[in-house]
Every structure is written in C-alpha cells, then in structure tokens.
PDB file of C-alpha atoms in Angstrom:
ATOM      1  CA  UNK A  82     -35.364   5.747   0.422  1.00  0.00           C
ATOM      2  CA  UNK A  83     -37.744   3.202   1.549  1.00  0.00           C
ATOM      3  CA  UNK A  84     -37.151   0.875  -1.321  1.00  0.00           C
ATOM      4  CA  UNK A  85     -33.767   0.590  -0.076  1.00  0.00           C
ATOM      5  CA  UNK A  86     -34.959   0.105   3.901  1.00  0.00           C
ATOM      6  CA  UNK A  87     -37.281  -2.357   5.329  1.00  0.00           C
ATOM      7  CA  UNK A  88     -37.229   0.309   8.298  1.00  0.00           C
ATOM      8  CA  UNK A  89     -38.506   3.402   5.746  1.00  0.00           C
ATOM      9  CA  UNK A  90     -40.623   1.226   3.919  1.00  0.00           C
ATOM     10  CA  UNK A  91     -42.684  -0.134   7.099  1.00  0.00           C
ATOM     11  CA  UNK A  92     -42.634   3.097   8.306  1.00  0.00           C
ATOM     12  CA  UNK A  93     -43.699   4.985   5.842  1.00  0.00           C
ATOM     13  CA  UNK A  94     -46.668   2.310   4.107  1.00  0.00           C
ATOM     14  CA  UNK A  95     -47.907   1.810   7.703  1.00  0.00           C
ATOM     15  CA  UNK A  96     -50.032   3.753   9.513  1.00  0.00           C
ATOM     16  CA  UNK A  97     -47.405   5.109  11.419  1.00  0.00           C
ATOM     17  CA  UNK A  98     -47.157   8.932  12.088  1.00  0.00           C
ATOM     18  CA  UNK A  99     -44.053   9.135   9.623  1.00  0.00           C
ATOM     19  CA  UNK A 100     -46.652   8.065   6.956  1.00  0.00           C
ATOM     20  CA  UNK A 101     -49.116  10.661   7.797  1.00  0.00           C
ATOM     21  CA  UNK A 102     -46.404  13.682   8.457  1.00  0.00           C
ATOM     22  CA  UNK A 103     -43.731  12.733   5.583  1.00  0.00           C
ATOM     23  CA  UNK A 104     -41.078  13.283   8.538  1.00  0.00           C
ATOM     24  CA  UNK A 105     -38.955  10.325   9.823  1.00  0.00           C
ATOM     25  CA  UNK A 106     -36.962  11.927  12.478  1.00  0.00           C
ATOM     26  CA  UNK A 107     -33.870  10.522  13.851  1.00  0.00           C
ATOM     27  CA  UNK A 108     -32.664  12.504  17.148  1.00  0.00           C
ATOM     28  CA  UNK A 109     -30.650   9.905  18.765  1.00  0.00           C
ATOM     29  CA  UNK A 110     -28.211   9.650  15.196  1.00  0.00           C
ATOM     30  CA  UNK A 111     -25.896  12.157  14.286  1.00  0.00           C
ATOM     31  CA  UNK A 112     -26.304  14.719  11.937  1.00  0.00           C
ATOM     32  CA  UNK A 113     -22.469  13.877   9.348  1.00  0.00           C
ATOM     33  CA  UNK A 114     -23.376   9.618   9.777  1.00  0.00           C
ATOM     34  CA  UNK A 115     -27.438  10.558   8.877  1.00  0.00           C
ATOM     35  CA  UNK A 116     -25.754  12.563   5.703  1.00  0.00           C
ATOM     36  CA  UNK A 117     -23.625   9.535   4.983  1.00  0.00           C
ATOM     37  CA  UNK A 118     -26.600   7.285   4.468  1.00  0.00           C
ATOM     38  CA  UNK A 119     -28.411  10.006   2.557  1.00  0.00           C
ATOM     39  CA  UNK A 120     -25.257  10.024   0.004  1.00  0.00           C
ATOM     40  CA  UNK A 121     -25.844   6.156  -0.397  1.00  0.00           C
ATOM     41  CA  UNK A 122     -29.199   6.655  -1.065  1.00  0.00           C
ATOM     42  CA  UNK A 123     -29.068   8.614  -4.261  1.00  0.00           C
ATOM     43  CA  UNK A 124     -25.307   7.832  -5.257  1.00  0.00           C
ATOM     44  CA  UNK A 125     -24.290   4.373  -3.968  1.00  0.00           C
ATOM     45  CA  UNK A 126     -21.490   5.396  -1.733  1.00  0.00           C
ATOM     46  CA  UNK A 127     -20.775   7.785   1.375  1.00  0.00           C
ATOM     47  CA  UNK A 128     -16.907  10.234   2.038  1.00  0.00           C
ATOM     48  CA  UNK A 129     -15.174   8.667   5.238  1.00  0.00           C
ATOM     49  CA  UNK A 130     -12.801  11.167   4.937  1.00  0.00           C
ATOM     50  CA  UNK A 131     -12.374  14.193   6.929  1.00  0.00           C
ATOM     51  CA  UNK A 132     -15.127  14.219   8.730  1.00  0.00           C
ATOM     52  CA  UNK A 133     -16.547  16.563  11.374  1.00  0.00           C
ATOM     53  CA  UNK A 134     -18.745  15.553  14.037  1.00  0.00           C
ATOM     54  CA  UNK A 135     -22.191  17.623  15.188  1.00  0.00           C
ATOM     55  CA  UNK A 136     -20.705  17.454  18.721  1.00  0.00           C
ATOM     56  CA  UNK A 137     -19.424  21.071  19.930  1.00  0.00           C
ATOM     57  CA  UNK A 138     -16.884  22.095  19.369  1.00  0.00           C
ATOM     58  CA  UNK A 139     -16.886  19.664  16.332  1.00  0.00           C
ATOM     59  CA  UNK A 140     -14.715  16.707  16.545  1.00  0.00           C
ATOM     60  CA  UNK A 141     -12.341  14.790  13.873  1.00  0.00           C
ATOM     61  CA  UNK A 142     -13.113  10.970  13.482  1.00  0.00           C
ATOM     62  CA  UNK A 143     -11.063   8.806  11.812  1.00  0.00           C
ATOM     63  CA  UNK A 144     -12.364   6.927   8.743  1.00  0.00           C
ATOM     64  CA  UNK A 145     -12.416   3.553  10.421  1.00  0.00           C
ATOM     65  CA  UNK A 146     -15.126   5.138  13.418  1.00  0.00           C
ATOM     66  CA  UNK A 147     -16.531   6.656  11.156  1.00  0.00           C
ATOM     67  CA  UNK A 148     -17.320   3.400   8.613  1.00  0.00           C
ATOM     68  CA  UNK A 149     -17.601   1.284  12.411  1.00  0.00           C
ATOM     69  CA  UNK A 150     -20.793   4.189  13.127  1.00  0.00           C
ATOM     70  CA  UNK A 151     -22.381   4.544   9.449  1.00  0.00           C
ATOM     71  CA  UNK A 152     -22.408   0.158   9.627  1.00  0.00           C
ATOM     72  CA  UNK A 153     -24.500   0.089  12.823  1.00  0.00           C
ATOM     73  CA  UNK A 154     -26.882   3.006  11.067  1.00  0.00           C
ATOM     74  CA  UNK A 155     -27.145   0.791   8.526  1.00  0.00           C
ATOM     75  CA  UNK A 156     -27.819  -2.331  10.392  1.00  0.00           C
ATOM     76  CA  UNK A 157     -29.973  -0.088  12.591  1.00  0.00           C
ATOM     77  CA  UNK A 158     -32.428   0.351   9.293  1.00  0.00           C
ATOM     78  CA  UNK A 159     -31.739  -2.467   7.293  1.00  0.00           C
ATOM     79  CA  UNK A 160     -30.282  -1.014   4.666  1.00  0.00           C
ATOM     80  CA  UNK A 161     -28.149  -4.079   3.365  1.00  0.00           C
ATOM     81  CA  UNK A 162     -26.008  -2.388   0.557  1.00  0.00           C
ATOM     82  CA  UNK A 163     -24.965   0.187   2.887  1.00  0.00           C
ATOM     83  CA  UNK A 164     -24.112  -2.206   5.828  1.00  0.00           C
ATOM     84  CA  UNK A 165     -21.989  -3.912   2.963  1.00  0.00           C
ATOM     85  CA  UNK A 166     -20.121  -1.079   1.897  1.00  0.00           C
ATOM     86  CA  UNK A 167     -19.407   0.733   5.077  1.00  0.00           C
ATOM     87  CA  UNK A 168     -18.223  -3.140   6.479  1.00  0.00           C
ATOM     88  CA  UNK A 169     -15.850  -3.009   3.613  1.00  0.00           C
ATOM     89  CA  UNK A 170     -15.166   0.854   3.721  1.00  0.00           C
ATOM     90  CA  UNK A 171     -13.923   0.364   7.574  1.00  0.00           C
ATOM     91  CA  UNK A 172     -11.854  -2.908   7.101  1.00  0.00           C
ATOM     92  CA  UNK A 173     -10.079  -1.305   3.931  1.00  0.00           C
ATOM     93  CA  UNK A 174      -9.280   2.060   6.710  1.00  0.00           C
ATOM     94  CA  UNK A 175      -8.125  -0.030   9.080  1.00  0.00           C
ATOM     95  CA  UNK A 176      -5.812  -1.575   6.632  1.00  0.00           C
ATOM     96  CA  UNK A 177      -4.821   1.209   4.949  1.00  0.00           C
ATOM     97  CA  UNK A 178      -3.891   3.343   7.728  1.00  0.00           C
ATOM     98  CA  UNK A 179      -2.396   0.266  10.091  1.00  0.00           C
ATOM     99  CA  UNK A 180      -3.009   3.122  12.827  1.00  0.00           C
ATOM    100  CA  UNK A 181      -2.970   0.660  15.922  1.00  0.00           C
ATOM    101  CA  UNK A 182      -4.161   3.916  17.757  1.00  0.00           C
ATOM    102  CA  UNK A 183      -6.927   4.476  15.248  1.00  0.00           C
ATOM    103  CA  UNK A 184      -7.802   0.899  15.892  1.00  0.00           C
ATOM    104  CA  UNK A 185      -8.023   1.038  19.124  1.00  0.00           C
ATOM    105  CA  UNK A 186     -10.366   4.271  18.376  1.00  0.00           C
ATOM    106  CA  UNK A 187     -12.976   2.527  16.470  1.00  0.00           C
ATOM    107  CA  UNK A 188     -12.985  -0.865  18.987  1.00  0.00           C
ATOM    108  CA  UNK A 189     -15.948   0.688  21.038  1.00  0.00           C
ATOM    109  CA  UNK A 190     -17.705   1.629  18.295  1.00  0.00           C
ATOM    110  CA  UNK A 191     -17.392  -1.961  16.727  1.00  0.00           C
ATOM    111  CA  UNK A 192     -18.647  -3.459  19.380  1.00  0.00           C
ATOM    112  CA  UNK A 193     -21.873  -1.362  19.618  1.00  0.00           C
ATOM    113  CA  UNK A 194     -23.111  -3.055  16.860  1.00  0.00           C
ATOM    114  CA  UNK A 195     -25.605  -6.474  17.554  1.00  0.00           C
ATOM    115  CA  UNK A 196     -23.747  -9.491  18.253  1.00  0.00           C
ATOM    116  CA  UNK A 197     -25.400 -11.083  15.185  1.00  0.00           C
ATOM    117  CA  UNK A 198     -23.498  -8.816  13.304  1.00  0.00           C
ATOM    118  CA  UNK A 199     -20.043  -9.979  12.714  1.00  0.00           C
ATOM    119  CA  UNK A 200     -18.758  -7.893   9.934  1.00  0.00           C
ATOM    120  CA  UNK A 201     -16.777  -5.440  12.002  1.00  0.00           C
ATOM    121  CA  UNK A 202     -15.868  -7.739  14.814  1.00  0.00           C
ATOM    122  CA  UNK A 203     -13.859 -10.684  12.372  1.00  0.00           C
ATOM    123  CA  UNK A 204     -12.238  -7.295  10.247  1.00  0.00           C
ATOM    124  CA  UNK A 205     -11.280  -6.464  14.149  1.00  0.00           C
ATOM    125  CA  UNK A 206     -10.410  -9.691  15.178  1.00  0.00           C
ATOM    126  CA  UNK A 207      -8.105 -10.532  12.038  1.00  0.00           C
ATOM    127  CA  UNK A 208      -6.404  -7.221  11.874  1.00  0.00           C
ATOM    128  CA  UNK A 209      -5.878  -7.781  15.722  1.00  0.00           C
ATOM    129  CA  UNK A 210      -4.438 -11.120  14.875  1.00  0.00           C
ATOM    130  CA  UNK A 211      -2.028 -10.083  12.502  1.00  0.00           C
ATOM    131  CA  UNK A 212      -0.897  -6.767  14.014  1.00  0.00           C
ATOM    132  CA  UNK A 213      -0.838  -6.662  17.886  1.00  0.00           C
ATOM    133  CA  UNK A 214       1.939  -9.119  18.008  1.00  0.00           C
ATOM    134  CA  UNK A 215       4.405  -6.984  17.459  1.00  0.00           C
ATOM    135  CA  UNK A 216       2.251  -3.581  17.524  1.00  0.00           C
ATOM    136  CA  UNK A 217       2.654  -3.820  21.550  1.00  0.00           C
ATOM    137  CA  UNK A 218       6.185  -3.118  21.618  1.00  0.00           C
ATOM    138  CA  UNK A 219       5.916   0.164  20.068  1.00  0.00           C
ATOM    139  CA  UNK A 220       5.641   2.764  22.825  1.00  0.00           C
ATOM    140  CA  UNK A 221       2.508   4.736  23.630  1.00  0.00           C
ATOM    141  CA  UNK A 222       0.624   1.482  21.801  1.00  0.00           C
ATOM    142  CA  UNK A 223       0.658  -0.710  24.418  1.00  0.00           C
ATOM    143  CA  UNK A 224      -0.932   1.484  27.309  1.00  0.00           C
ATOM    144  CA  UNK A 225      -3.417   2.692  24.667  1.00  0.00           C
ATOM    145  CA  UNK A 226      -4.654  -0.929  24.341  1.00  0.00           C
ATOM    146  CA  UNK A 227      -4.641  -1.415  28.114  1.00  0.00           C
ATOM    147  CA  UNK A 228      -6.881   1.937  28.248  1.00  0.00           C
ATOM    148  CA  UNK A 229      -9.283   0.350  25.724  1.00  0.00           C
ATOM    149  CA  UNK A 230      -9.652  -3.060  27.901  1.00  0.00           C
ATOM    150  CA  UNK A 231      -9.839  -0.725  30.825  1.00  0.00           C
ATOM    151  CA  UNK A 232     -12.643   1.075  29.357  1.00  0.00           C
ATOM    152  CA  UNK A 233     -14.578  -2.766  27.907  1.00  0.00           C
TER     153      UNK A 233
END
C-alpha cells in the first residue's frame, strides 16, 4: 500500500506510531469507501455499484456519491491512480445515469473535496452546463435543485 501513497509511505517509514504498531487506523472514513481503496490497491479498480453504507440502518448511495467520496479518500492520501479513476468512474455515472436527482445527490459531496482539486467540480460544472437547461422544467427537478442551493 505505501508504494502507492505518499500518506502510507511517510507514515509507515517514519517514526510515526503506525510504523511501530503496523496499524494505520482511519475512524473518521467509512468502512464500504476504506474497502474501495483497498480493492485498488491489489486489483486496480473499486465496484460503485450497489453499495451499502456503514451508517445504521445501512444506506444506498448512488454510484456518482459514491465515486464523488472514494476521489476525496484518494486525494485525502495521495493516491494518484485512484483519484484518477474514481474522477473518471463518477463523471462516466453521472453520464450514464443523466439522474438530475442523483446529481444533485453527489453536489455536496463534490464540493468537499480541496478547491485545488478540480476533477469533480468541471465533470459537475459541464454536465450542469449541458443538462439543467432544460432539466428544470421537469417537475420535482427544479425544487430539488433549489433544496441543494438552499442547503450550499
């Protein structure tokens, strides 16, 4: 893991107590988005699909939250092959699905991310661009943006 994350490897080659114990823990990260990055490790890619969160009761989220959440673990770490593929991973859901709701979903979690990193935000911005136009008029769509800017 740590030859893949300048986070792991400082942590682990310092003399930092995660050297010393063997444990990195990672409490404030949840449990399905930690498994994500594991998968990445050892195979290359991470499933966006289906997934459970370790809130209770468990919770669905949507591919494109979940691919807006796994980015900012991986820009959290510095794990740059997994911040590419989960950048590419959420604009392909948000594509894919052209779920204005689902959109609207992952906005917050797009935003969490550092301003430096833009990945999310232009995939946001230019879906945004070419679907809002017209994705206002449908019913139900337009007060769920309104909640969203209510909520920014």
């Amino acid at each position: 893991m740590s030859c893949q994350s300048k986070v792991f490897r400082a942590a682990c080659q310092g003399g930092f107590k995660e050297a010393t114990s063997g444990l990195f823990e990672m409490p404030e990260d949840s449990l399905p988005i930690v498994q994500g990055m594991v998968d990445y490790l050892y195979t290359g890619s991470y499933d966006d699909q289906g997934l459970i969160t370790s809130d209770e009761p468990p919770v669905s989220v949507s591919a494109a939250k979940f691919n807006a959440r796994m980015f900012a673990l991986a820009d959290k770490y510095q794990i740059d092959g997994l911040r590419t593929l989960s950048a590419s991973k959420y604009s392909k859901a948000i594509e894919e699905y052209s779920s204005l709701h689902l959109f609207f979903e992952s906005i917050p979690e797009v935003y969490l991310t550092p301003d430096t990193a833009r990945d999310l935000r232009d995939a946001a911005l230019s879906f945004a661009r070419r679907h809002l136009g017209t994705g206002l008029q449908i019913p139900g769509v337009k007060v769920a943006f309104e909640e969203l800017r209510d909520d920014t």
